[in-house]
Short mmCIF file of C-alpha atoms and ligand atoms in Angstrom, two decimals:
data_model
loop_
_atom_site.label_atom_id
_atom_site.label_comp_id
_atom_site.label_asym_id
_atom_site.label_seq_id
_atom_site.Cartn_x
_atom_site.Cartn_y
_atom_site.Cartn_z
CA SER D 1 -8.18 -20.60 -6.64
CA GLN D 2 -9.46 -17.00 -7.63
CA THR D 3 -11.91 -15.05 -5.69
CA ASP D 4 -15.05 -13.17 -7.93
CA ASP D 5 -12.89 -9.88 -7.18
CA GLU D 6 -9.71 -11.30 -8.59
CA ARG D 7 -11.16 -12.78 -11.58
CA ALA D 8 -12.68 -9.27 -12.16
CA LEU D 9 -9.83 -7.44 -11.43
CA SER D 10 -7.60 -9.96 -13.74
CA ASP D 11 -10.30 -9.43 -16.36
CA SER D 12 -10.36 -5.90 -16.26
CA SER D 13 -6.39 -5.79 -16.54
CA THR D 14 -6.60 -7.27 -19.85
CA GLU D 15 -9.41 -5.20 -21.26
CA ALA D 16 -9.52 -1.27 -21.48
CA SER D 17 -11.96 -0.77 -18.44
CA ALA D 18 -14.35 1.44 -18.40
CA VAL D 19 -13.66 4.83 -16.67
CA PRO D 20 -15.93 4.69 -13.63
CA SER D 21 -18.05 8.24 -13.41
CA HIS D 22 -17.49 8.26 -9.64
CA PRO D 23 -16.90 11.89 -8.59
CA LEU D 24 -13.70 10.72 -6.84
CA TRP D 25 -12.74 9.18 -10.01
CA PRO D 26 -10.39 12.16 -11.41
CA ASP D 27 -8.51 12.31 -8.02
CA ILE D 28 -8.04 8.57 -8.13
CA GLU D 29 -6.26 9.09 -11.58
CA ARG D 30 -4.06 11.68 -11.09
CA ILE D 31 -3.16 10.87 -7.38
CA THR D 32 -2.02 7.22 -8.28
CA LEU D 33 0.05 8.56 -11.41
CA GLU D 34 1.41 11.41 -9.10
CA GLN D 35 2.13 8.93 -6.17
CA LEU D 36 3.77 6.50 -8.80
CA THR D 37 6.36 8.72 -9.79
CA PHE D 38 7.10 9.81 -6.35
CA ALA D 39 8.19 6.16 -5.78
CA GLN D 40 10.25 5.84 -8.56
CA GLN D 41 12.12 8.48 -7.85
CA GLY D 42 15.22 7.89 -6.09
CA VAL D 43 16.48 9.10 -2.58
CA GLY D 44 18.77 11.72 -2.88
CA GLU D 45 19.11 14.87 -0.53
CA GLY D 46 16.67 14.93 2.11
CA TRP D 47 16.19 11.46 2.71
CA GLU D 48 17.73 9.66 5.75
CA ILE D 49 18.14 5.89 6.05
CA PHE D 50 16.83 4.28 9.31
CA GLU D 51 16.80 0.87 9.03
CA GLN D 52 18.31 -1.69 6.71
CA ASP D 53 18.05 -5.58 6.87
CA GLY D 54 19.25 -7.21 3.92
CA GLU D 55 17.51 -6.25 0.80
CA MET D 56 15.01 -3.77 2.89
CA LYS D 57 16.23 0.01 3.35
CA LEU D 58 13.61 2.42 5.13
CA TYR D 59 14.31 6.41 4.43
CA LYS D 60 12.52 9.15 6.08
CA ARG D 61 12.49 12.88 5.32
CA GLU D 62 11.68 14.74 8.21
CA LYS D 63 9.17 17.80 8.16
CA GLU D 64 7.25 19.03 11.28
CA VAL D 65 4.18 21.83 10.80
CA ASN D 66 3.48 23.61 14.23
CA GLY D 67 5.31 20.60 15.95
CA LEU D 68 3.10 17.98 14.51
CA VAL D 69 5.19 15.13 12.51
CA GLN D 70 4.36 15.60 9.03
CA ASP D 71 7.65 13.12 7.65
CA THR D 72 7.64 10.97 4.98
CA LEU D 73 8.41 7.21 4.71
CA LYS D 74 10.22 5.54 1.36
CA ALA D 75 11.03 1.58 1.34
CA VAL D 76 12.63 -0.17 -0.99
CA HIS D 77 12.83 -3.94 -0.81
CA VAL D 78 13.33 -7.35 -3.14
CA VAL D 79 11.56 -10.34 -2.43
CA LYS D 80 12.31 -13.79 -3.68
CA GLY D 81 9.27 -15.92 -5.03
CA VAL D 82 6.52 -13.30 -5.45
CA THR D 83 5.69 -11.46 -8.24
CA GLY D 84 4.47 -7.78 -8.64
CA PHE D 85 0.69 -8.97 -9.10
CA GLU D 86 0.64 -11.12 -5.89
CA MET D 87 2.41 -8.42 -3.92
CA ALA D 88 0.03 -5.41 -5.08
CA ASN D 89 -3.25 -7.82 -4.92
CA CYS D 90 -2.80 -8.79 -1.33
CA PHE D 91 -1.88 -4.88 -0.52
CA PHE D 92 -5.47 -3.97 -2.31
CA GLN D 93 -7.70 -6.76 -1.84
CA PRO D 94 -9.56 -6.42 1.86
CA GLU D 95 -9.76 -9.87 2.59
CA TYR D 96 -5.90 -10.22 2.93
CA ARG D 97 -5.73 -7.08 5.24
CA PHE D 98 -6.38 -8.61 8.73
CA GLY D 99 -3.72 -11.17 7.87
CA TRP D 100 -0.86 -8.42 7.41
CA GLU D 101 -2.18 -4.95 8.57
CA THR D 102 -0.74 -5.81 12.42
CA THR D 103 -2.57 -2.13 13.56
CA LEU D 104 -5.78 -2.87 12.52
CA GLU D 105 -8.85 -3.29 14.93
CA GLU D 106 -11.98 -2.97 12.57
CA MET D 107 -12.23 -2.35 8.62
CA LYS D 108 -15.52 -1.48 6.66
CA ILE D 109 -15.71 -1.07 3.10
CA ILE D 110 -17.98 1.88 2.54
CA GLU D 111 -18.23 2.27 -1.10
CA LYS D 112 -17.11 -0.41 -4.40
CA VAL D 113 -16.14 2.62 -6.89
CA SER D 114 -15.04 0.27 -9.74
CA ASP D 115 -13.83 -3.67 -9.45
CA ASP D 116 -9.95 -1.68 -8.67
CA ALA D 117 -10.78 0.72 -6.40
CA ILE D 118 -12.71 0.82 -3.04
CA LEU D 119 -13.49 3.14 -0.15
CA PHE D 120 -12.52 1.81 3.03
CA HIS D 121 -12.71 3.06 6.82
CA GLN D 122 -10.11 1.62 9.07
CA ILE D 123 -10.78 1.86 13.13
CA HIS D 124 -6.58 1.18 14.38
CA LYS D 125 -5.37 0.04 17.54
CA ARG D 126 -4.99 2.26 20.28
CA VAL D 127 -1.29 3.26 20.68
CA TRP D 128 -0.55 4.21 23.90
CA PRO D 129 -0.40 7.32 24.93
CA ALA D 130 -1.99 8.85 22.11
CA SER D 131 -6.12 8.21 21.37
CA GLN D 132 -7.41 5.70 19.02
CA ARG D 133 -6.94 6.82 15.15
CA ASP D 134 -9.76 6.09 12.58
CA ALA D 135 -9.09 6.89 8.50
CA VAL D 136 -11.33 7.08 5.58
CA PHE D 137 -9.56 6.17 2.36
CA TRP D 138 -10.12 5.17 -1.43
CA SER D 139 -7.63 2.60 -2.78
CA HIS D 140 -6.84 1.83 -6.41
CA ILE D 141 -4.98 -0.68 -7.96
CA ARG D 142 -3.71 -0.97 -11.33
CA GLN D 143 -1.53 -2.28 -14.04
CA ILE D 144 1.15 0.42 -15.97
CA PRO D 145 3.62 -0.68 -18.85
CA ASP D 146 7.00 0.29 -17.89
CA SER D 147 7.89 3.01 -20.03
CA GLU D 148 11.90 2.19 -20.06
CA ASN D 149 11.17 -1.17 -20.82
CA PRO D 150 7.46 -1.78 -22.63
CA ASP D 151 7.93 -5.50 -23.65
CA GLY D 152 9.24 -6.48 -20.38
CA GLU D 153 6.79 -6.97 -17.24
CA PRO D 154 4.45 -4.16 -15.96
CA ILE D 155 4.33 -2.04 -12.99
CA TRP D 156 1.56 -2.83 -10.38
CA VAL D 157 0.66 -0.02 -8.50
CA VAL D 158 -2.09 0.08 -5.39
CA CYS D 159 -2.33 3.95 -3.96
CA ASN D 160 -4.46 4.92 -0.68
CA LYS D 161 -5.72 8.23 0.05
CA SER D 162 -7.40 9.68 2.53
CA LEU D 163 -10.72 11.31 1.65
CA ALA D 164 -10.71 15.44 2.27
CA LYS D 165 -14.10 15.64 3.22
CA ASP D 166 -16.27 13.20 5.07
CA HIS D 167 -18.12 10.55 4.14
CA PRO D 168 -21.55 10.25 5.33
CA ALA D 169 -21.34 6.38 5.66
CA ALA D 170 -18.32 7.07 7.90
CA PRO D 171 -18.45 10.53 9.57
CA ASP D 172 -15.90 11.78 12.14
CA LYS D 173 -16.81 10.46 15.73
CA LYS D 174 -14.75 13.06 17.16
CA GLY D 175 -14.26 12.20 21.08
CA LYS D 176 -14.29 8.76 19.96
CA TYR D 177 -11.44 8.61 17.53
CA THR D 178 -8.90 10.90 16.03
CA ARG D 179 -9.03 10.76 12.10
CA ALA D 180 -5.61 10.21 10.81
CA PHE D 181 -4.68 11.05 7.17
CA LEU D 182 -2.85 9.02 4.88
CA THR D 183 -1.14 8.91 1.36
CA ALA D 184 0.36 5.56 0.71
CA VAL D 185 1.57 4.02 -2.34
CA ILE D 186 3.45 0.56 -3.14
CA VAL D 187 4.78 -0.04 -6.21
CA CYS D 188 5.86 -3.75 -7.54
CA GLN D 189 7.34 -5.32 -10.37
CA THR D 190 8.48 -8.45 -11.42
CA ILE D 191 12.08 -9.93 -11.85
CA ILE D 192 11.75 -13.08 -14.13
CA THR D 193 15.10 -15.27 -14.39
CA LYS D 194 13.48 -17.54 -16.30
CA HIS D 195 15.68 -18.46 -19.94
CA PRO D 196 13.38 -17.11 -22.59
CA ASN D 197 14.01 -20.64 -24.54
CA ASP D 198 12.62 -22.61 -21.49
CA GLU D 199 9.22 -23.67 -22.28
CA ASP D 200 8.36 -24.96 -18.45
CA GLU D 201 6.01 -23.34 -16.43
CA LEU D 202 7.37 -20.53 -14.49
CA SER D 203 8.16 -21.06 -11.00
CA ARG D 204 8.48 -19.39 -7.71
CA ALA D 205 12.29 -19.80 -8.12
CA GLU D 206 12.49 -18.00 -11.30
CA VAL D 207 10.61 -14.82 -10.08
CA THR D 208 11.54 -12.25 -7.73
CA CYS D 209 9.64 -8.76 -6.93
CA LYS D 210 10.78 -5.03 -6.58
CA ILE D 211 9.16 -3.26 -3.94
CA SER D 212 9.13 0.58 -3.42
CA TYR D 213 6.94 1.73 -0.79
CA CYS D 214 6.10 5.42 0.12
CA SER D 215 4.01 6.58 2.91
CA HIS D 216 2.82 9.84 4.76
CA VAL D 217 0.46 9.79 7.79
CA ASP D 218 -0.75 12.73 9.25
CA PRO D 219 -1.75 11.15 12.97
CA GLY D 220 -4.67 14.30 13.19
CA GLY D 221 -4.87 15.70 16.70
CA TRP D 222 -2.17 16.22 18.66
CA VAL D 223 0.81 14.10 19.49
CA PRO D 224 4.42 14.80 20.91
CA ALA D 225 6.69 14.71 18.13
CA ALA D 226 9.21 12.12 19.64
CA ALA D 227 6.02 9.77 20.67
CA THR D 228 4.81 9.84 16.58
CA ARG D 229 8.54 9.12 15.33
CA ALA D 230 9.31 6.27 17.72
CA VAL D 231 6.12 4.77 16.53
CA TYR D 232 6.83 5.03 13.18
CA LYS D 233 10.23 3.86 13.62
CA ARG D 234 8.88 0.82 15.35
CA GLU D 235 5.98 0.20 12.72
CA TYR D 236 7.11 0.91 9.76
CA PRO D 237 9.84 -2.09 9.62
CA LYS D 238 7.38 -4.14 11.57
CA PHE D 239 4.66 -3.62 8.40
CA LEU D 240 7.12 -4.41 5.77
CA ARG D 241 8.71 -7.71 7.33
CA LYS D 242 5.22 -8.85 8.05
CA PHE D 243 3.20 -8.07 5.03
CA THR D 244 6.34 -9.78 2.79
CA SER D 245 6.57 -12.87 4.65
CA TYR D 246 2.55 -12.79 4.78
CA VAL D 247 2.12 -12.57 0.85
CA ILE D 248 5.41 -15.30 0.28
CA ASP D 249 3.17 -17.92 2.37
CA GLU D 250 -0.05 -17.10 0.87
CA CYS D 251 1.47 -17.89 -2.30
CA GLN D 252 3.91 -20.40 -1.65
CA ASP D 253 1.73 -23.31 -2.93
CA LYS D 254 -0.08 -21.70 -5.21
CA PRO D 255 0.34 -21.66 -9.17
CA VAL D 256 2.64 -18.06 -10.00
CA ARG D 257 0.51 -15.15 -11.22
CA THR D 258 2.17 -12.67 -13.00
O1 LIG R 1 0.31 1.17 4.07
C1 LIG R 1 -0.25 0.58 5.15
N1 LIG R 1 -1.60 0.33 5.20
C2 LIG R 1 -2.75 0.50 4.39
C3 LIG R 1 -3.90 -0.07 4.96
O2 LIG R 1 -4.21 -0.38 5.76
C4 LIG R 1 -3.41 1.84 4.75
C5 LIG R 1 -2.78 2.35 5.99
C6 LIG R 1 -3.25 3.36 6.94
C7 LIG R 1 -2.56 3.58 8.12
C8 LIG R 1 -2.93 4.73 8.76
C9 LIG R 1 -2.72 5.03 9.96
C10 LIG R 1 -3.72 5.38 10.94
C11 LIG R 1 -2.98 5.30 12.33
C12 LIG R 1 -1.71 5.88 12.76
C13 LIG R 1 -1.48 6.07 14.06
C14 LIG R 1 -0.25 6.87 14.14
C15 LIG R 1 -0.48 7.26 15.68
C16 LIG R 1 0.76 8.11 16.37
C17 LIG R 1 0.40 8.26 18.00
C18 LIG R 1 2.12 8.25 18.49
C19 LIG R 1 2.05 7.72 20.01
O3 LIG R 1 -2.19 2.41 3.76
C20 LIG R 1 0.79 0.13 6.13
C21 LIG R 1 0.89 0.88 7.34
C22 LIG R 1 1.90 1.03 8.27
C23 LIG R 1 1.96 2.19 9.13
C24 LIG R 1 2.90 2.29 10.24
#
């Protein structure tokens, strides 16, 4: 059964949705499209693979600024039995987040910009020996036609990006939490293996989802480079495994939604 948010989302994706007048909207729009392009680029020079498990591959591009880790992560994966919409929707909708985000302690919606854009405040679990982190970011989901195959399956993208300025509903509680800054994007596309003449309903055996995920987390404050990298090396593969298996379980007994 669809929640109200999901119904609103699928309605808005079939119509030209009104452009929200929110002051953040131009940034949301521009950064989401930039991040989509970034996620679609290949992993050539500068990228180093650090984990592979079947179809799941994780790469990093290392960077340090004044001894602080500013690495970018890129992951690609192919997941059987779920669609691009289902993956992106589980990443975006707040009600699913605690089911897959293992580093989360608290999550608050601080503003609903539109049906497809939400501002979040999240408090993450403390990672020893660092202090506890929080983050304030917008999250936006949208469907984009595949320019290389306009009649094919659309691309679903979710982009999360920290606010550049403090939000009155979630001021930076320096001393209690260290504010982290993130940019994350997930790009999902369904591959359908069903024969076009087959009139039966689409089954889970006939769908596969191609995923590309990129993330840049500036942990804020000071953390030794080796400690940050050890956390990322452990947490990103854990996130991808947990997230994909969560979406598979969540969708298993439900009709396929594209
Ligand atoms: O993209 C992911 N999750 C999204 C929804 O939660 C969102 C991510 C936010 C992550 C913010 C992380 C802040 C805390 C980072 C702590 C780093 C501390 C280093 C300490 C070293 C000792 O976009 C999945 C994110 C998966 C992250 C591994």
